[in-house]
GROMACS .gro file of C-alpha atoms in nm:
model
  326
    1UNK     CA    1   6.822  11.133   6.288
    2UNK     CA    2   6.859  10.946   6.608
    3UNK     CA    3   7.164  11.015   6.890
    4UNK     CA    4   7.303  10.664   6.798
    5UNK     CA    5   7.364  10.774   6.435
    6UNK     CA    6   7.674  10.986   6.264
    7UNK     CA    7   7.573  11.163   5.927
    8UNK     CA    8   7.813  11.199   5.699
    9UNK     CA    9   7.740  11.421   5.347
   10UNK     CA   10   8.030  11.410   5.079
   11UNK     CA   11   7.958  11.468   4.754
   12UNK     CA   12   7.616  11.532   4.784
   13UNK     CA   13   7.583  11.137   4.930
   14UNK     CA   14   7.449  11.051   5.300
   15UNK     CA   15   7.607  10.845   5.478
   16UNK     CA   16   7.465  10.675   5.805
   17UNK     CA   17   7.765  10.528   6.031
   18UNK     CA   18   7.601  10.418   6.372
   19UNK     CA   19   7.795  10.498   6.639
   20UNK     CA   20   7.807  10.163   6.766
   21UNK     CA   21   7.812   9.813   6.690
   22UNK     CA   22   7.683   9.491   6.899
   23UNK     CA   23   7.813   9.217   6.884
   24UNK     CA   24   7.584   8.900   6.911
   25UNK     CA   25   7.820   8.624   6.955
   26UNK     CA   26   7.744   8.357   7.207
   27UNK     CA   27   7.418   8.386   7.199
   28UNK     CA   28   7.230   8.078   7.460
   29UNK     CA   29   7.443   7.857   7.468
   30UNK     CA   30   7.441   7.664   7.801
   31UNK     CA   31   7.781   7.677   8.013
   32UNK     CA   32   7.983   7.935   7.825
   33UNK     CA   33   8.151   8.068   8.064
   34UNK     CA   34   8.364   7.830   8.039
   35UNK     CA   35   8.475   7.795   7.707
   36UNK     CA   36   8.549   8.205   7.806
   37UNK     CA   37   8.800   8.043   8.064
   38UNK     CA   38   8.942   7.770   7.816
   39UNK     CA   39   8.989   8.070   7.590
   40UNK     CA   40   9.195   8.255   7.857
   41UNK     CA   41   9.410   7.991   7.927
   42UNK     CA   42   9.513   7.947   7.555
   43UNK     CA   43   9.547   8.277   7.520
   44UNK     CA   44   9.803   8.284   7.858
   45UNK     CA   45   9.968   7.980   7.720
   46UNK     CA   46  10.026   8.131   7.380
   47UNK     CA   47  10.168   8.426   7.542
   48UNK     CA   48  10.442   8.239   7.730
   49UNK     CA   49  10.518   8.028   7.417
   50UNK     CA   50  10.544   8.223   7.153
   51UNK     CA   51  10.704   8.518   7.411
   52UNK     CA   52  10.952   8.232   7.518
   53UNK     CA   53  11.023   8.136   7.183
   54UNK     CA   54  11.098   8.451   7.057
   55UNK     CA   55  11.324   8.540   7.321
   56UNK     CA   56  11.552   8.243   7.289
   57UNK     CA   57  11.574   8.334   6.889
   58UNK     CA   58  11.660   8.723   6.976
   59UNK     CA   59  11.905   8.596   7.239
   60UNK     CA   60  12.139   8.240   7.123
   61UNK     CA   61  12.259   8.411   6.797
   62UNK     CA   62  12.327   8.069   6.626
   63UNK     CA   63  11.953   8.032   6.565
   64UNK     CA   64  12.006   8.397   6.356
   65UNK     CA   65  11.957   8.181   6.034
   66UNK     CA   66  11.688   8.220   5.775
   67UNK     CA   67  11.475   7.904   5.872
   68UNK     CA   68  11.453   8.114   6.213
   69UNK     CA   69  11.352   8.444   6.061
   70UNK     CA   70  11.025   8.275   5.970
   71UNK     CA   71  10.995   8.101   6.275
   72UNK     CA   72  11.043   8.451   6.451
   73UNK     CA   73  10.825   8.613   6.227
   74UNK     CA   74  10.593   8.304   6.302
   75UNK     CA   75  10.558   8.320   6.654
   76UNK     CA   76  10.505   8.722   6.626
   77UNK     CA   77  10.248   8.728   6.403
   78UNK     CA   78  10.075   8.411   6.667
   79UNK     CA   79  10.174   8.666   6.973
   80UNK     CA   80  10.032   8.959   6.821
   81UNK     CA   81   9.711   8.814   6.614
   82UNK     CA   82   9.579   8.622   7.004
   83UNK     CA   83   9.677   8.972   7.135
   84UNK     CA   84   9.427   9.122   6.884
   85UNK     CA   85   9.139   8.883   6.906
   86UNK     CA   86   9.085   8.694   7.284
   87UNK     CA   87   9.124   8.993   7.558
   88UNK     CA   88   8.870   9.225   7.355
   89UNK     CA   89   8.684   8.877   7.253
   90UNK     CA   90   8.655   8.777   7.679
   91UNK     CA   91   8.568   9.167   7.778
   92UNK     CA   92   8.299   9.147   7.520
   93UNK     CA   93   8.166   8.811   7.645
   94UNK     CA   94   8.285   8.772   7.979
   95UNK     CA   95   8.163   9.108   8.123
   96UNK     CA   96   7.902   9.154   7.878
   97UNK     CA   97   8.022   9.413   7.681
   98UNK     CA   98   7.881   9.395   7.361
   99UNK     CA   99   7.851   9.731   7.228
  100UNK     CA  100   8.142   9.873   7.031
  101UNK     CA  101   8.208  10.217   6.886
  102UNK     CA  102   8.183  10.230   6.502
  103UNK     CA  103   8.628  10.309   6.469
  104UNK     CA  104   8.673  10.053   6.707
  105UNK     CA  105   8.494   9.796   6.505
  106UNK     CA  106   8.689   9.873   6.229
  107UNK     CA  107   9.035   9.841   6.419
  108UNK     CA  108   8.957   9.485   6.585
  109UNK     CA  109   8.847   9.424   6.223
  110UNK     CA  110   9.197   9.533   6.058
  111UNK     CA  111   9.405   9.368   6.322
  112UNK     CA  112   9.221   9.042   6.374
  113UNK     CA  113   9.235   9.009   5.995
  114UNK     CA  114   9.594   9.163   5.916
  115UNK     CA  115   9.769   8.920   6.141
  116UNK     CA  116   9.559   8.590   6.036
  117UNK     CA  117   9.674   8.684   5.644
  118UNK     CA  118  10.040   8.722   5.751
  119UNK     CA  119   9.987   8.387   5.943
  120UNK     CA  120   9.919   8.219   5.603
  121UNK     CA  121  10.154   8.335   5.397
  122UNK     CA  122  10.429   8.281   5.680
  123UNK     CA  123  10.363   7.889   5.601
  124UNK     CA  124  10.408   7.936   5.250
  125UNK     CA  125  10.741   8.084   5.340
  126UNK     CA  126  10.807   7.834   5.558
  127UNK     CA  127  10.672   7.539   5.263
  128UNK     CA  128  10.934   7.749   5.028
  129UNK     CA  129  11.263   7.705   5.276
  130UNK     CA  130  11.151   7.339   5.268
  131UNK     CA  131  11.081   7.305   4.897
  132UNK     CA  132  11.413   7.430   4.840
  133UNK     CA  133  11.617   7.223   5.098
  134UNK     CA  134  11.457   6.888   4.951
  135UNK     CA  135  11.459   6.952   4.577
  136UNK     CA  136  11.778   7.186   4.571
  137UNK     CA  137  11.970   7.112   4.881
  138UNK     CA  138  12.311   7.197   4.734
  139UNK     CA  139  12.157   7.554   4.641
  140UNK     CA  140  12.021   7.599   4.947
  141UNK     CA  141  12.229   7.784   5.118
  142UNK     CA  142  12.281   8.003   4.862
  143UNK     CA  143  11.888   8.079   4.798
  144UNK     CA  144  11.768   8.041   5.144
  145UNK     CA  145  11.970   8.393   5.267
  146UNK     CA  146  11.923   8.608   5.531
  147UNK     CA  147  11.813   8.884   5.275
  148UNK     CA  148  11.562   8.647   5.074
  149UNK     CA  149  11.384   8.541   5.315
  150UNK     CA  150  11.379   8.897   5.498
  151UNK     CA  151  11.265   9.045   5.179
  152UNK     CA  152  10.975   8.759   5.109
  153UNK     CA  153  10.858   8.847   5.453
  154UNK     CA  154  10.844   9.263   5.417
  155UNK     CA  155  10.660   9.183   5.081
  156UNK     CA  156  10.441   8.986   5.263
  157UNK     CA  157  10.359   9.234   5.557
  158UNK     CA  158  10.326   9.512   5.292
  159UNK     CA  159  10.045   9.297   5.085
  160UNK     CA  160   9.877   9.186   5.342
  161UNK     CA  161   9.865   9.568   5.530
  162UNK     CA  162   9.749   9.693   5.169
  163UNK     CA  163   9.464   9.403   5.119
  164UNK     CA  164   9.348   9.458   5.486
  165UNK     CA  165   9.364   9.833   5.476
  166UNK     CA  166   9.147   9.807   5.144
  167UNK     CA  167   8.897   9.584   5.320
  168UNK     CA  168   8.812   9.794   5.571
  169UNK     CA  169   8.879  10.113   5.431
  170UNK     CA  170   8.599  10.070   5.169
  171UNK     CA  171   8.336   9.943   5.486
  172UNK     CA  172   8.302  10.357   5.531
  173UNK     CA  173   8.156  10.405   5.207
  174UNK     CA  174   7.852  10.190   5.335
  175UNK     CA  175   7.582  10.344   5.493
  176UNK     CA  176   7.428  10.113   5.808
  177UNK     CA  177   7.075  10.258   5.846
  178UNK     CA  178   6.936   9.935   6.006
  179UNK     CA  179   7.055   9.697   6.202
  180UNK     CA  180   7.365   9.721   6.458
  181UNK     CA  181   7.373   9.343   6.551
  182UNK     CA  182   7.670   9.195   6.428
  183UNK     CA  183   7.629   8.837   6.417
  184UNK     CA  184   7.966   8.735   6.478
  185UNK     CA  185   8.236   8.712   6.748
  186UNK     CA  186   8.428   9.009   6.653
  187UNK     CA  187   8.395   9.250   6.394
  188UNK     CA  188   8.434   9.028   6.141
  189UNK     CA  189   8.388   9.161   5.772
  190UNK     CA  190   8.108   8.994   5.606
  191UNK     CA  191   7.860   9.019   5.883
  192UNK     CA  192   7.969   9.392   5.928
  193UNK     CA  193   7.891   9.486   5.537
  194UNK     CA  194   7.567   9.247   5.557
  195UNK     CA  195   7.424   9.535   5.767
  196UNK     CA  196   7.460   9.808   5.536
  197UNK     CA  197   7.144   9.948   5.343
  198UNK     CA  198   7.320  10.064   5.014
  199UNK     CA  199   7.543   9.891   4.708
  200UNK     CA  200   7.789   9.618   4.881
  201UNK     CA  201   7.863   9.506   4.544
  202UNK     CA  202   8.231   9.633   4.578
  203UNK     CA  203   8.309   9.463   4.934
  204UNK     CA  204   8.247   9.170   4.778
  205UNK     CA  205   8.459   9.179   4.527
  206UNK     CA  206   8.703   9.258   4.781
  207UNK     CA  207   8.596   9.018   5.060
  208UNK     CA  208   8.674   8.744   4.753
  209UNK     CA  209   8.995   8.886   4.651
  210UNK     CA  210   9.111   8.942   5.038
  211UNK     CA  211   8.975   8.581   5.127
  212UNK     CA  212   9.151   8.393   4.822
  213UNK     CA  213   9.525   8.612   4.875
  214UNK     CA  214   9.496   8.555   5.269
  215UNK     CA  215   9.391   8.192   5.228
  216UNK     CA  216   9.354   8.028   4.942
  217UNK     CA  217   9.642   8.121   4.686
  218UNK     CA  218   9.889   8.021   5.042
  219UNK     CA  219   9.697   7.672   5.082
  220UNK     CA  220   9.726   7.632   4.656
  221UNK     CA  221  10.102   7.737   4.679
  222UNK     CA  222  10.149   7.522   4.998
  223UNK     CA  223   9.982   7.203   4.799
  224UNK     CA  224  10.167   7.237   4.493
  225UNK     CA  225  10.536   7.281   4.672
  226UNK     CA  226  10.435   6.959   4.894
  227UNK     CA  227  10.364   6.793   4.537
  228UNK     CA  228  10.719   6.924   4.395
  229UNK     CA  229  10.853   6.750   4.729
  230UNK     CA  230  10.651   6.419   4.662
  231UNK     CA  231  10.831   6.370   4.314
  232UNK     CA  232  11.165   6.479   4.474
  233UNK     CA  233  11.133   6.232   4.693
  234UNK     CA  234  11.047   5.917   4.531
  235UNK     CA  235  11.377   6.025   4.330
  236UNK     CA  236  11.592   5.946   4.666
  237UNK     CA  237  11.733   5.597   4.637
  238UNK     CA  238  11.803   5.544   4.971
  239UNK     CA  239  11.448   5.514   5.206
  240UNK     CA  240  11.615   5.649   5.504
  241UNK     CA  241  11.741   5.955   5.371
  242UNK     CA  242  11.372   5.984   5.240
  243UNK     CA  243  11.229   5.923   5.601
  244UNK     CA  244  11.468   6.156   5.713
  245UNK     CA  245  11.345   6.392   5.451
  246UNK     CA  246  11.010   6.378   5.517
  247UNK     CA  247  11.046   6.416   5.893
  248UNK     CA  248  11.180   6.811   5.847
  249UNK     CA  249  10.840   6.860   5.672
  250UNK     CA  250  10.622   6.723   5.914
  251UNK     CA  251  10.590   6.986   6.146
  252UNK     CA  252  10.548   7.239   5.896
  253UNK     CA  253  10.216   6.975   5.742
  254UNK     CA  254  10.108   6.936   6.089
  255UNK     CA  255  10.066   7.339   6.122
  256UNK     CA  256   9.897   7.406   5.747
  257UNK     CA  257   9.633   7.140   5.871
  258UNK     CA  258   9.550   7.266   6.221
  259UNK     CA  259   9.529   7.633   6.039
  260UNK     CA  260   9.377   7.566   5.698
  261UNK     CA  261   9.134   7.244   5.760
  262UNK     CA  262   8.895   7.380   6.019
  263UNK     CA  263   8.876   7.734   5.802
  264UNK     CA  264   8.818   7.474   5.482
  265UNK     CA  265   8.585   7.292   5.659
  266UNK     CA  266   8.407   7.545   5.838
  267UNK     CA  267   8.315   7.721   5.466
  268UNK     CA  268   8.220   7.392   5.293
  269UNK     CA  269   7.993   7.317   5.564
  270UNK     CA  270   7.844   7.664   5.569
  271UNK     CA  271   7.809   7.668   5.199
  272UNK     CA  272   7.658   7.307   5.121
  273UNK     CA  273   7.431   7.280   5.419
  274UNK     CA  274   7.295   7.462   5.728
  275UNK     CA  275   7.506   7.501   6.006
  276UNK     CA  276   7.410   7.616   6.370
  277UNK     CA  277   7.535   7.994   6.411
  278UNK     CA  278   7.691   7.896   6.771
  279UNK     CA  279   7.857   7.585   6.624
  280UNK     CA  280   8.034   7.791   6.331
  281UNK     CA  281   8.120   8.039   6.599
  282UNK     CA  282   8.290   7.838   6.825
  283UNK     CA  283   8.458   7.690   6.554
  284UNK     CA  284   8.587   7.978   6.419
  285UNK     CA  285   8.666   8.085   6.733
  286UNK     CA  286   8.905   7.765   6.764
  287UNK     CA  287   9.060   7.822   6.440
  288UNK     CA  288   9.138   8.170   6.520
  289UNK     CA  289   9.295   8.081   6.863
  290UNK     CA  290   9.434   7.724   6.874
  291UNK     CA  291   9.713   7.703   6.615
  292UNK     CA  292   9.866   8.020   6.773
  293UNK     CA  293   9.916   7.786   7.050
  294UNK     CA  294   9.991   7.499   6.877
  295UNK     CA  295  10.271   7.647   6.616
  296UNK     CA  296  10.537   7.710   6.886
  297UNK     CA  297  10.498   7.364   7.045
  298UNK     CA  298  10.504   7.133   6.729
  299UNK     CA  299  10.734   7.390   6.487
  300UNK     CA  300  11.001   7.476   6.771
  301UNK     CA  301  11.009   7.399   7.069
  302UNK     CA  302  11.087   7.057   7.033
  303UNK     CA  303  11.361   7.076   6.752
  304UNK     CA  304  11.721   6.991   6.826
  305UNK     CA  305  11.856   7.326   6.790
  306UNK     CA  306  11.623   7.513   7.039
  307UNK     CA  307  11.616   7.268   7.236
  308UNK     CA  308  12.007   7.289   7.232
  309UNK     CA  309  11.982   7.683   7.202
  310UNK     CA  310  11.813   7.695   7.542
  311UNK     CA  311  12.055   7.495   7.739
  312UNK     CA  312  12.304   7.673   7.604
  313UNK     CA  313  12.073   8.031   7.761
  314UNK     CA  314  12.047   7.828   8.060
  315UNK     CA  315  12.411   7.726   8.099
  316UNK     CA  316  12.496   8.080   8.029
  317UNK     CA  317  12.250   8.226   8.294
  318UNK     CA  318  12.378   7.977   8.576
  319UNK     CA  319  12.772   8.101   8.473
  320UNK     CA  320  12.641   8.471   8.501
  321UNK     CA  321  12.519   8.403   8.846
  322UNK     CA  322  12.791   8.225   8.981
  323UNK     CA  323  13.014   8.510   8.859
  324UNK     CA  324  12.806   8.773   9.031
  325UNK     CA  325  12.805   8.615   9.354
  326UNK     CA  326  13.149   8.529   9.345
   0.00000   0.00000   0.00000
């Protein structure tokens, strides 16, 4: 057995673990380097977003409501899931540093994928606080709490953490006695198992079930709320309070289709036609990246109350100051 191998035996099966991955990626493609720096400055510019954002939520406690838990859980899971992917992504790329130890691979794996589930279902959350503002705004306040809506998200950081740890957990019961290359960006799943030499027939199974609870079920839930809304609406007599109506959901739209369509998209083309390797990787690299940078931007930052909520900060700040050098 070579030096670039681990063995393990248990019960009385072999299993061959390399010891590390490569990571294909960009392969030729003219000019790369940089797309590399485009991805660095979205993933600087989602940093000081989505860190902004969350410190104006921690600090002005009148945006301690339950529509800003899920922005604040939001703009986390953005923070943390760009934190995951792009700096491992550009030292891979960048610097050339494609090889990657077998637990490692299996980490960026978890992560990458852990935080783009919770990412999903925190739209679904947010499609729910709309659903019931529009067709039950008089119970709103008493079924959008504080404890609801912390309790939705826990359940939904638990499932996901389960469904991801499952995922990867069963990738060490394959045994990779061939090829290293990982044709893929990061250690994504299905090229990963695609390598192994033995029955994969179970990481299917689970790359379906992991693929329709992270993204699927949340679009179908999202869809069917938004169709709930529809038929609330055309029950509003007046058409400006239905305008007015419709504008609180339009951010929320805006963010399901800059997540969901390019992921759709990307799949539909891959499954009814050919599809250039580097052209589905760049595009998944966008959809992994962009709406991270997008979400604070179009779901926040430009809203009335944090817009308010920061002058308030701000006005705050320039008092402290004055007092201290008084």
């Amino acid at each position: 057995m070579g030096s670039e191998e681990k063995v393990t035996t248990l019960f009385n099966t072999t299993f061959v673990r390399p010891a590390k991955f490569y990571l294909s990626g960009f392969s030729n493609i003219p000019n790369i380097d940089y797309f590399f720096v485009f991805l660095c400055f979205i993933y600087i510019m989602t940093v000081l977003g989505n860190g902004f954002l969350l410190s104006v939520i921690w600090l002005v406690k009148t945006l301690h409501t339950p529509k800003y838990m899920i922005v604040f859980n939001m703009a986390l899971t953005d923070l943390c899931g760009s934190t995951a992917l792009i700096p491992k992504l550009l030292d891979t790329f960048l610097f050339d540093r494609r090889y990657i130890v077998y637990e490692a691979c299996l980490s960026y794996m978890f992560f990458v994928s852990f935080f783009g589930g919770v990412q999903s279902w925190t739209l679904v959350t947010m499609a729910y606080d709309r659903f019931i503002a529009i067709c039950f705004p008089l119970r709103y306040h008493s079924m959008v709490t504080k404890k609801a809506i912390g309790s939705m998200l826990m359940f939904v950081w638990l499932l996901i953490l389960i469904l991801m740890g499952l995922l990867v957990g069963f990738l060490d019961r394959l045994s990779f006695c061939g090829s290293v290359v990982v044709k893929s960006f990061f250690c994504d799943h299905g090229p990963v198992y695609r390598l192994a030499c033995n029955d994969t027939t179970l990481n299917i199974i689970l790359a379906n079930v992991a693929v329709s609870i992270a993204a699927f079920i949340p679009l179908i839930f999202i869809v069917l709320t938004y169709v709930c809304i529809s038929i609330a609406l055309t029950r509003i007599a007046s058409g400006e309070e239905r305008l007015r109506a419709l504008k609180t959901c339009t951010s929320h739209l805006i963010l399901v289709a800059i997540l969901f369509l390019p992921f759709v998209a990307t799949n539909v083309a891959v499954w009814a036609s050919d599809i250039h390797p580097n052209a589905r990787i760049i595009n998944s690299t966008l959809t992994h990246t962009i709406p991270a940078l997008l979400n604070p931007i179009i779901y926040a930052l430009k809203t009335d109350e944090v817009i308010n909520a920061v002058k308030k900060l701000f006005k705050r700040n320039n008092i402290n100051s004055t007092v201290t050098k008084w």
